[in-house]
Structures are given as structure tokens and as C-alpha cells.
Amino acid sequence: ALKPADRIDMDEPLWGYQLRDREHGWLQGFITLTTFTTWAREFVWDSNHESAGLIPMRAANAAVRRLRAQGHETDPDFFVSEDSHTVRQIAATVGLEVGELVRLNRDQVPGLTTKAKLQAGTCLRLRPEDAADTHTLARSISVRDLCEELGLTMRDLAVLNPERTVLGSATNRLKKGTTLRVRDHASEPSVPTTPAALVERAIDEDGTLAAALNKQKRGGDPADTGVVWPRVAEISLLAAVGCGRWLVELCLDDLRASHTYDFVVLQAALGAVPFYEALGFRRVGAVARYAASEAELEQAPVAPYYHWAASDQAQLDQFGEVSYMMALDLRAAHADAPRGDSGMPVVATPPRAKGGKRPAGGGRADQPQCVRGRETARMRRARELLTHAWPAVPPAPADSAGAPAPPPPAPGGGGGCLGW
């Protein structure tokens, strides 16, 4: 797996910010950006391909919308205790065997027993986490009308039910009593959410974001320097103690003011997905084919995209979860980007070649050496904050896995995050 230090060595150009408290010099947060580069021999932005992973998420969003339309405020797969209920009382209320209710929740509620009394607000799961949602037809209906009722496309419904060949035509009629899968929990990414909350994930629902990204110019050798997307920026590293949102917003203002990039993308850690969604990012689908040579490419299967897999990567499973790519379209904000009067350069350092040396010609072909723009209101605020004597927040201790424990928020911060 890629380490943060590897990104600092490989990214070109590389720029960003770090925030330190003035009194002690302790690092409160940092962010680095680069130009998006891919190393797969064949790479496509595609939010509709089955391998991209967005079909289960679209089905989940559709299920949330249906529940809200039915008047639900919480997920019916959970029970939220409003009083000091016992486990036996809850089991009788929801129609489950008490032993089954304990089994479903033993990992989430340590020490849960059949005789336990729960505090108000305790949330219990009523179905297995990986269970599929099904829908049984109360009447005969055409595939087109059913998809309209469910809020799903024909393609998505067919992928959820591969054994149902009848779903291939919009005019085909389905018989009363037919049972179809309408949501596959097991295929959804494990993005942390509040139990029982009805949450729609921010994704490229109709594929337009992926289509716009695919229109961007790119070029390069996937087996050497990579394929460079000169008008797509990437947030490559971000770690912060309470100031993560502020750092990202500062960089987004820089990118908009520079007019150098049309999009910004990132690979999000699952725990950081809600953080980036709040900043306007959406998940976008991507697929690739990996092969040792161009001659072998035609036989290579279309695979989910792994951002740090090499062009000839054979064992993709070593990278763990499929890359959760998120994107933000900067173009709509270009015309309205606020301007200042100082002409402050956003970045003053040219990009480095690999090995730390500056290229004689100023970097790769068609690659901007630095991002420059006029000073925005947020940049002026940055100068004020960076010269302010911030109260120091000591580094957080590491947990058992070696990752920083969740820190307390720093003054003026917008919530910490860790997303490389």
C-alpha cells in the first residue's frame, strides 16, 4: 500500500499548505495537491459500469428516497429505544426471537444479553447487515413502470437481479407475486453513518460527471511517467486537527481563482467520505484494465479502478477496497471567483522532477509550473490566520492500528479528517 511519503516523492507538481501553531510550531494540519495522473493502460471514468461500484449506491439512495416518501424518519432495519426497554420487550415488539436479536447486535453492543435493559437512544439492528432488500409485486406491471416506481434504471435493476432475463425489455410484464432484489447491502461501501439514519450518499447519479471528466485532455505513458490529466487537480494528502475543512476550502478557492484546472478529484478514505461530501464532492465511477503489455490488453478484463495499481498489476486484491474516487466540477465557479488587489501568487515553487531536481524545461509538456491567481477573500483570511497565535493542540496519540486517535477540534477548525 502507498505511504504518505511516497506521494510526496512521486507527485509532480506538488504544492499545498501547512498550518502550525505560532507559539510551539506544532503541526495542526497540512494539505498537498498535484495534477491527476493514472497508470492503468486503459482507464475510463464511468459511473454506470457494473465494476465501478455505483449501482449498489444508487439502489441504496433510491431505497432511502422511497422510505422518506412513505413517512419514515429512521431506517426500519433498526430499533431505537425511547425508554428503558429490555431486550425481551424489544424482541416481542419487533417480532424477533430474543436470541436472534442478541446475535445481530452483539458486536455493536458489547455485553448485550437477553435480560439486558437498554438506555434510551440505544440502537439495535433488526436484520443482518449484509441482507438484501426485496420487493414482491402486488400486481402485474411492466418493467418500465416498475423502475419508475422504485426510482431505479432498468440497467440497475437488471444488475441487481442477473437471473431475471425478463428485465431486459421495458415493455415486458412481470407477474404478480414476483420477488426482486432492490437493494444489495453487501455490495455497498462501508461508509460510517449514524445507525438508523436515512442518509443519501453524494454520487454521480446520472453519469454526467464521469462523462465530463472523460472529455478532458490527457496524455503520457502509463508504464513510465503516467497519463497526465493537465486540467484535473488532485488533493493527494490531507491530515488535520480541526482545520481540515478550512484547508480544503482554501485550496478550492486557489484552484478556482487560478483558472488552471476544471476539476479536482481525490481518493477518499471511507471514514472521510461524509467530510468531502459536505464540501461538494461526489463519488464518481472509474474502471480500468491492467496488462503487462499492449498486446495483452484486449484479453484483460474490465476491473474496478485502484488508484495506485501499476499498469501491469496482476494482483489487484492486495490493494484492499476499490478506490473511492470523488470529484468536484470547478468550472461553474470560475466566472464568479472573487478577486483581490494584491496579485498574491498562490504557489511560488516550480514542480520537481523525480529525484528532487527541477526539470530544465520547466516540467512535463503541457503541465503548468505553478498555480497562480489573485488574492481571494479566503486567501486574505489565510494570511491573517497563519500569523495568528493559535492555541497549541498536542499531537493525538495513536490507536492500536497505528492511526491517530480522533483529536479534539482546534479553534477555528471545521472538523478533522484523514483522507489519503
Coordinates of C-alpha atoms in Angstrom, one line a residue:
A1 CA 0.0 0.0 0.0
L2 CA 1.2 3.5 -0.7
K3 CA 2.6 5.5 2.2
P4 CA 2.2 9.3 2.5
A5 CA 5.9 9.8 2.0
D6 CA 5.6 8.0 -1.4
R7 CA 3.1 10.6 -2.6
I8 CA 5.4 13.5 -1.6
D9 CA 8.2 11.8 -3.6
M10 CA 6.1 11.0 -6.7
D11 CA 3.7 13.9 -7.1
E12 CA 4.7 16.4 -9.7
P13 CA 3.9 19.3 -9.4
L14 CA 3.4 19.4 -5.7
W15 CA 2.1 22.3 -3.7
G16 CA -0.1 23.0 -0.7
Y17 CA -0.3 24.4 2.8
Q18 CA 0.5 23.5 6.3
L19 CA -0.8 25.1 9.5
R20 CA 1.2 25.3 12.6
D21 CA 0.6 27.0 15.9
R22 CA 2.7 30.1 16.2
E23 CA 3.9 29.5 19.8
H24 CA 5.2 26.0 19.7
G25 CA 5.4 25.2 16.0
W26 CA 3.2 22.1 16.3
L27 CA 1.7 20.9 13.1
Q28 CA -2.1 21.4 13.1
G29 CA -2.7 20.3 9.6
F30 CA -1.4 20.0 6.0
I31 CA -2.7 19.5 2.5
T32 CA -0.9 18.8 -0.7
L33 CA -2.2 19.0 -4.3
T34 CA -0.9 17.7 -7.6
T35 CA -2.1 17.1 -11.2
F36 CA -4.2 13.9 -11.5
T37 CA -2.3 11.1 -13.1
T38 CA -3.2 7.5 -13.9
W39 CA -1.0 4.4 -14.6
A40 CA -3.5 1.9 -15.9
R41 CA -3.1 1.1 -19.6
E42 CA -6.8 1.7 -20.1
F43 CA -8.7 4.0 -17.8
V44 CA -12.3 5.3 -18.1
W45 CA -14.4 7.5 -15.9
D46 CA -17.7 5.5 -15.9
S47 CA -20.4 5.7 -13.2
N48 CA -22.7 3.3 -15.0
H49 CA -20.4 0.3 -15.4
E50 CA -21.1 -2.6 -13.1
S51 CA -17.5 -2.8 -12.0
A52 CA -17.4 0.9 -10.9
G53 CA -19.4 0.1 -7.7
L54 CA -22.0 2.9 -8.0
I55 CA -25.0 0.7 -8.9
P56 CA -25.5 -0.6 -5.3
M57 CA -25.1 3.0 -4.1
R58 CA -27.8 4.3 -6.5
A59 CA -30.1 1.5 -5.3
A60 CA -29.4 2.5 -1.7
N61 CA -30.2 6.1 -2.4
A62 CA -33.4 5.1 -4.2
A63 CA -34.4 3.0 -1.1
V64 CA -33.8 6.0 1.2
R65 CA -36.0 8.2 -1.0
R66 CA -38.8 5.6 -1.0
L67 CA -38.7 5.3 2.8
R68 CA -38.9 9.1 3.2
A69 CA -41.8 9.2 0.8
Q70 CA -43.5 6.6 3.0
G71 CA -43.1 8.9 6.0
H72 CA -40.2 7.1 7.6
E73 CA -37.7 9.3 9.6
T74 CA -35.4 6.4 10.5
D75 CA -34.3 3.2 8.9
P76 CA -36.9 0.4 9.7
D77 CA -34.0 -2.1 9.8
F78 CA -33.1 -0.6 13.2
F79 CA -35.0 -0.1 16.5
V80 CA -34.2 3.0 18.6
S81 CA -35.0 2.6 22.3
E82 CA -37.0 5.5 23.6
D83 CA -37.2 4.3 27.2
S84 CA -35.5 1.7 29.4
H85 CA -36.7 -1.2 27.3
T86 CA -35.4 -4.7 28.0
V87 CA -34.1 -6.8 25.1
R88 CA -37.0 -9.2 25.6
Q89 CA -39.5 -6.4 25.3
I90 CA -37.9 -5.1 22.1
A91 CA -37.8 -8.6 20.6
A92 CA -41.6 -9.1 21.3
T93 CA -42.3 -5.6 19.8
V94 CA -40.5 -6.3 16.5
G95 CA -41.4 -10.0 16.2
L96 CA -37.9 -11.5 16.6
E97 CA -36.6 -14.3 18.7
V98 CA -34.7 -12.7 21.6
G99 CA -31.6 -14.8 20.9
E100 CA -31.6 -13.7 17.3
L101 CA -31.8 -10.0 18.4
V102 CA -28.8 -10.5 20.7
R103 CA -26.8 -12.3 17.9
L104 CA -27.5 -9.5 15.4
N105 CA -26.2 -6.8 17.8
R106 CA -23.5 -8.5 20.0
D107 CA -20.6 -6.9 18.1
Q108 CA -22.1 -3.4 18.2
V109 CA -23.4 -3.6 21.8
P110 CA -20.7 -5.4 23.9
G111 CA -22.2 -7.3 26.8
L112 CA -25.7 -7.5 25.4
T113 CA -27.7 -10.3 26.9
T114 CA -31.3 -11.5 26.7
K115 CA -32.0 -9.9 30.1
A116 CA -30.3 -6.6 29.4
K117 CA -32.1 -3.3 29.9
L118 CA -31.2 -0.6 27.4
Q119 CA -30.7 3.1 27.9
A120 CA -32.9 5.5 25.9
G121 CA -31.4 6.1 22.5
T122 CA -29.7 2.7 22.1
C123 CA -30.0 1.5 18.5
L124 CA -30.4 -2.2 17.7
R125 CA -30.2 -3.8 14.3
L126 CA -33.2 -6.0 13.3
R127 CA -31.8 -7.6 10.1
P128 CA -28.3 -9.0 9.1
E129 CA -26.1 -6.2 7.9
D130 CA -25.5 -7.8 4.5
A131 CA -29.1 -8.8 3.9
A132 CA -30.7 -7.8 0.5
D133 CA -33.9 -5.7 0.3
T134 CA -36.6 -7.4 -1.8
H135 CA -39.8 -6.2 -3.3
T136 CA -42.7 -8.5 -4.1
L137 CA -45.1 -7.3 -6.8
A138 CA -48.7 -6.8 -5.6
R139 CA -49.9 -6.7 -9.3
S140 CA -48.7 -7.4 -12.8
I141 CA -46.6 -4.4 -14.0
S142 CA -44.3 -3.6 -16.9
V143 CA -40.6 -3.3 -16.3
R144 CA -40.7 0.4 -17.3
D145 CA -43.4 1.2 -14.8
L146 CA -41.8 -0.8 -12.0
C147 CA -38.5 1.1 -12.5
E148 CA -40.3 4.4 -12.3
E149 CA -42.0 3.3 -9.0
L150 CA -38.7 2.1 -7.5
G151 CA -36.7 5.1 -8.7
L152 CA -34.2 2.7 -10.4
T153 CA -33.0 2.5 -14.0
M154 CA -33.6 -0.7 -16.0
R155 CA -29.9 -1.3 -16.1
D156 CA -29.5 -1.0 -12.3
L157 CA -32.5 -3.3 -11.7
A158 CA -31.1 -5.9 -14.1
V159 CA -27.7 -5.9 -12.4
L160 CA -29.3 -6.4 -9.0
N161 CA -31.3 -9.4 -10.5
P162 CA -29.0 -11.0 -13.1
E163 CA -31.1 -14.2 -13.2
R164 CA -34.2 -12.3 -14.4
T165 CA -33.7 -12.1 -18.1
V166 CA -37.3 -10.6 -18.5
L167 CA -35.9 -7.3 -17.2
G168 CA -34.1 -6.8 -20.5
S169 CA -37.1 -5.1 -22.2
A170 CA -39.1 -2.1 -20.9
T171 CA -42.4 -3.5 -22.2
N172 CA -42.1 -6.9 -20.7
R173 CA -44.7 -7.5 -17.9
L174 CA -43.8 -9.0 -14.6
K175 CA -46.3 -11.4 -12.9
K176 CA -48.0 -10.6 -9.6
G177 CA -46.0 -12.2 -6.8
T178 CA -42.6 -11.9 -8.5
T179 CA -39.9 -11.0 -5.9
L180 CA -37.0 -8.9 -7.0
R181 CA -33.9 -7.6 -5.2
V182 CA -34.0 -3.8 -5.0
R183 CA -31.0 -3.2 -2.7
D184 CA -27.8 -5.1 -2.0
H185 CA -26.3 -4.0 1.3
A186 CA -23.4 -6.4 1.0
S187 CA -22.1 -4.6 -2.1
E188 CA -22.3 -1.1 -0.6
P189 CA -19.1 0.5 0.7
S190 CA -18.8 0.7 4.4
V191 CA -19.1 4.5 4.8
P192 CA -19.6 5.3 8.5
T193 CA -23.1 6.6 9.2
T194 CA -25.2 7.2 12.3
P195 CA -27.2 3.9 12.9
A196 CA -30.8 4.2 11.9
A197 CA -30.2 7.4 10.0
L198 CA -31.6 7.7 6.4
V199 CA -28.6 9.0 4.5
E200 CA -28.2 9.5 0.8
R201 CA -24.7 9.4 -0.4
A202 CA -23.5 12.1 -2.8
I203 CA -22.7 10.2 -6.0
D204 CA -22.7 10.7 -9.8
E205 CA -26.3 9.5 -10.1
D206 CA -26.8 10.1 -13.8
G207 CA -23.2 9.6 -15.1
T208 CA -22.8 13.2 -16.3
L209 CA -19.9 14.0 -14.0
A210 CA -18.0 10.9 -15.3
A211 CA -18.8 11.9 -18.9
A212 CA -17.5 15.5 -18.4
L213 CA -14.3 14.1 -16.9
N214 CA -13.8 11.8 -19.8
K215 CA -13.8 14.8 -22.2
Q216 CA -10.7 16.2 -20.5
K217 CA -7.4 16.1 -22.4
R218 CA -4.7 13.7 -21.2
G219 CA -1.5 12.1 -22.4
G220 CA 1.5 10.2 -21.3
D221 CA 3.0 6.7 -20.9
P222 CA 1.2 4.6 -18.3
A223 CA 4.2 2.4 -17.9
D224 CA 6.6 5.3 -17.3
T225 CA 5.5 8.8 -16.2
G226 CA 1.8 8.0 -16.2
V227 CA -1.0 9.5 -18.1
V228 CA -1.3 13.2 -17.0
W229 CA -4.7 15.0 -17.0
P230 CA -3.4 18.6 -17.1
R231 CA -6.8 20.2 -16.2
V232 CA -7.7 17.9 -13.4
A233 CA -6.2 18.6 -10.0
E234 CA -6.0 16.1 -7.2
I235 CA -6.0 16.5 -3.4
S236 CA -3.3 14.0 -2.7
L237 CA -2.7 14.3 1.0
L238 CA -4.8 15.8 3.8
A239 CA -4.4 15.4 7.6
A240 CA -5.7 17.9 10.1
V241 CA -6.6 18.5 13.7
G242 CA -9.8 20.5 13.5
C243 CA -8.9 22.6 10.5
G244 CA -9.4 20.1 7.6
R245 CA -12.4 21.8 6.1
W246 CA -10.7 25.2 6.2
L247 CA -7.6 23.8 4.4
V248 CA -9.7 22.2 1.7
E249 CA -11.8 25.3 1.1
L250 CA -8.6 27.4 0.9
C251 CA -7.2 25.1 -1.8
L252 CA -10.5 25.1 -3.7
D253 CA -10.5 28.9 -3.7
D254 CA -6.9 28.8 -5.1
L255 CA -7.9 26.4 -7.9
R256 CA -10.9 28.4 -8.9
A257 CA -9.0 31.7 -8.9
S258 CA -6.2 30.2 -11.0
H259 CA -8.4 29.1 -13.9
T260 CA -5.8 26.3 -14.4
Y261 CA -8.0 23.4 -13.6
D262 CA -11.6 22.4 -14.5
F263 CA -12.0 19.6 -11.9
V264 CA -10.5 18.4 -8.7
V265 CA -10.5 14.7 -7.7
L266 CA -9.4 12.7 -4.8
Q267 CA -9.3 9.1 -3.4
A268 CA -11.2 9.2 -0.2
A269 CA -10.8 7.0 2.8
L270 CA -14.2 5.6 3.7
G271 CA -14.2 7.4 7.0
A272 CA -13.6 10.8 5.3
V273 CA -16.4 10.4 2.7
P274 CA -19.0 12.5 4.7
F275 CA -16.4 15.2 5.2
Y276 CA -15.8 15.5 1.5
E277 CA -19.5 15.3 0.7
A278 CA -20.1 18.3 2.9
L279 CA -17.6 20.2 0.7
G280 CA -19.5 19.4 -2.5
F281 CA -17.6 16.3 -3.7
R282 CA -19.4 13.4 -5.2
R283 CA -18.3 9.8 -5.8
V284 CA -17.6 9.2 -9.5
G285 CA -17.2 5.8 -11.1
A286 CA -13.9 4.6 -12.7
V287 CA -12.9 1.4 -14.3
A288 CA -9.6 0.2 -15.8
R289 CA -7.8 -2.7 -17.5
Y290 CA -4.4 -3.8 -16.4
A291 CA -2.0 -5.8 -18.5
A292 CA 1.8 -6.4 -18.8
S293 CA 1.8 -5.1 -22.4
E294 CA -0.5 -3.5 -25.0
A295 CA -0.7 -6.9 -26.8
E296 CA -2.3 -8.5 -23.7
L297 CA -4.7 -5.6 -23.1
E298 CA -7.6 -7.0 -25.3
Q299 CA -7.7 -10.1 -23.1
A300 CA -7.6 -8.2 -19.9
P301 CA -11.0 -7.9 -18.1
V302 CA -12.5 -4.6 -17.1
A303 CA -11.8 -4.2 -13.4
P304 CA -12.6 -1.7 -10.7
Y305 CA -10.1 1.2 -10.5
Y306 CA -7.4 1.0 -8.0
H307 CA -5.7 4.4 -7.9
W308 CA -2.2 3.1 -7.0
A309 CA -2.1 0.0 -9.1
A310 CA 0.7 -0.2 -11.7
S311 CA -0.2 -0.6 -15.4
D312 CA 0.8 -4.3 -15.3
Q313 CA -0.6 -5.1 -11.9
A314 CA -1.8 -8.7 -11.7
Q315 CA -3.0 -9.0 -8.0
L316 CA -5.4 -6.2 -7.5
D317 CA -6.8 -7.6 -4.3
Q318 CA -3.7 -6.6 -2.5
F319 CA -4.9 -3.0 -2.6
G320 CA -8.0 -3.8 -0.4
E321 CA -11.1 -1.7 -1.1
V322 CA -11.8 -0.4 -4.5
S323 CA -10.7 3.3 -4.8
Y324 CA -13.5 5.6 -3.7
M325 CA -12.9 8.4 -6.2
M326 CA -14.7 11.7 -5.6
A327 CA -14.8 14.7 -7.9
L328 CA -15.8 18.4 -7.9
D329 CA -16.5 20.4 -11.0
L330 CA -14.7 23.8 -10.6
R331 CA -15.9 25.4 -13.8
A332 CA -19.2 26.8 -12.7
A333 CA -17.4 28.9 -10.1
H334 CA -14.7 30.2 -12.4
A335 CA -16.8 33.1 -13.7
D336 CA -17.7 34.2 -10.1
A337 CA -14.4 33.7 -8.4
P338 CA -13.7 36.7 -6.1
R339 CA -10.7 38.8 -6.9
G340 CA -8.4 40.9 -4.6
D341 CA -5.9 43.6 -5.3
S342 CA -2.6 42.2 -4.1
G343 CA -1.9 39.8 -7.0
M344 CA -0.6 37.3 -4.4
P345 CA 0.8 34.1 -6.0
V346 CA -0.8 31.0 -4.7
V347 CA 2.3 28.9 -5.4
A348 CA 5.8 30.2 -5.9
T349 CA 7.7 26.9 -6.3
P350 CA 8.1 25.2 -9.7
P351 CA 7.4 21.5 -9.9
R352 CA 10.2 19.0 -9.2
A353 CA 11.3 16.2 -11.4
K354 CA 11.5 12.8 -9.8
G355 CA 14.6 12.6 -7.7
G356 CA 14.0 16.1 -6.4
K357 CA 15.6 18.0 -9.3
R358 CA 13.8 20.7 -11.2
P359 CA 13.3 19.9 -14.9
A360 CA 15.3 22.0 -17.3
G361 CA 12.3 22.8 -19.4
G362 CA 10.0 23.7 -16.5
G363 CA 8.3 20.3 -16.1
R364 CA 6.3 17.9 -18.2
A365 CA 4.8 19.0 -21.5
D366 CA 1.5 20.9 -21.2
Q367 CA 2.0 20.9 -17.4
P368 CA 1.7 24.2 -15.6
Q369 CA 4.7 25.0 -13.4
C370 CA 2.7 26.6 -10.7
V371 CA -0.8 27.7 -9.9
R372 CA -1.1 31.5 -9.7
G373 CA -4.1 33.6 -9.0
R374 CA -5.2 36.9 -7.5
E375 CA -5.8 37.0 -3.8
T376 CA -9.3 35.9 -2.8
A377 CA -11.1 36.8 0.4
R378 CA -10.2 33.4 1.8
M379 CA -6.5 33.9 0.9
R380 CA -6.5 37.2 2.8
R381 CA -8.1 35.3 5.7
A382 CA -5.4 32.7 5.4
R383 CA -2.7 35.3 5.9
E384 CA -4.4 36.6 9.0
L385 CA -4.9 33.1 10.4
L386 CA -1.3 31.9 9.6
T387 CA 0.1 34.9 11.5
H388 CA -2.4 34.5 14.5
A389 CA -1.1 32.9 17.7
W390 CA -3.2 29.8 17.7
P391 CA -3.5 27.9 21.0
A392 CA -1.5 24.7 20.5
V393 CA -3.2 21.3 20.2
P394 CA -0.7 18.5 21.1
P395 CA -0.4 15.6 18.6
A396 CA -3.1 13.0 19.2
P397 CA -2.0 9.5 20.5
A398 CA -2.1 6.6 18.1
D399 CA -4.6 3.8 18.4
S400 CA -3.8 0.1 18.3
A401 CA -3.7 0.1 14.5
G402 CA -1.2 3.0 14.4
A403 CA -3.7 5.6 13.1
P404 CA -4.1 8.9 15.0
A405 CA -7.0 8.8 17.5
P406 CA -9.8 11.3 16.9
P407 CA -8.5 14.6 18.3
P408 CA -10.4 17.4 19.9
P409 CA -11.2 20.2 17.5
A410 CA -8.8 23.1 17.2
P411 CA -10.1 26.6 17.4
G412 CA -11.5 27.9 14.1
G413 CA -11.5 24.4 12.6
G414 CA -14.1 22.7 10.5
G415 CA -13.6 19.1 11.6
G416 CA -10.6 16.9 11.3
C417 CA -10.1 14.3 8.6
L418 CA -7.7 11.8 7.3
G419 CA -8.0 11.0 3.6
W420 CA -5.2 9.8 1.5

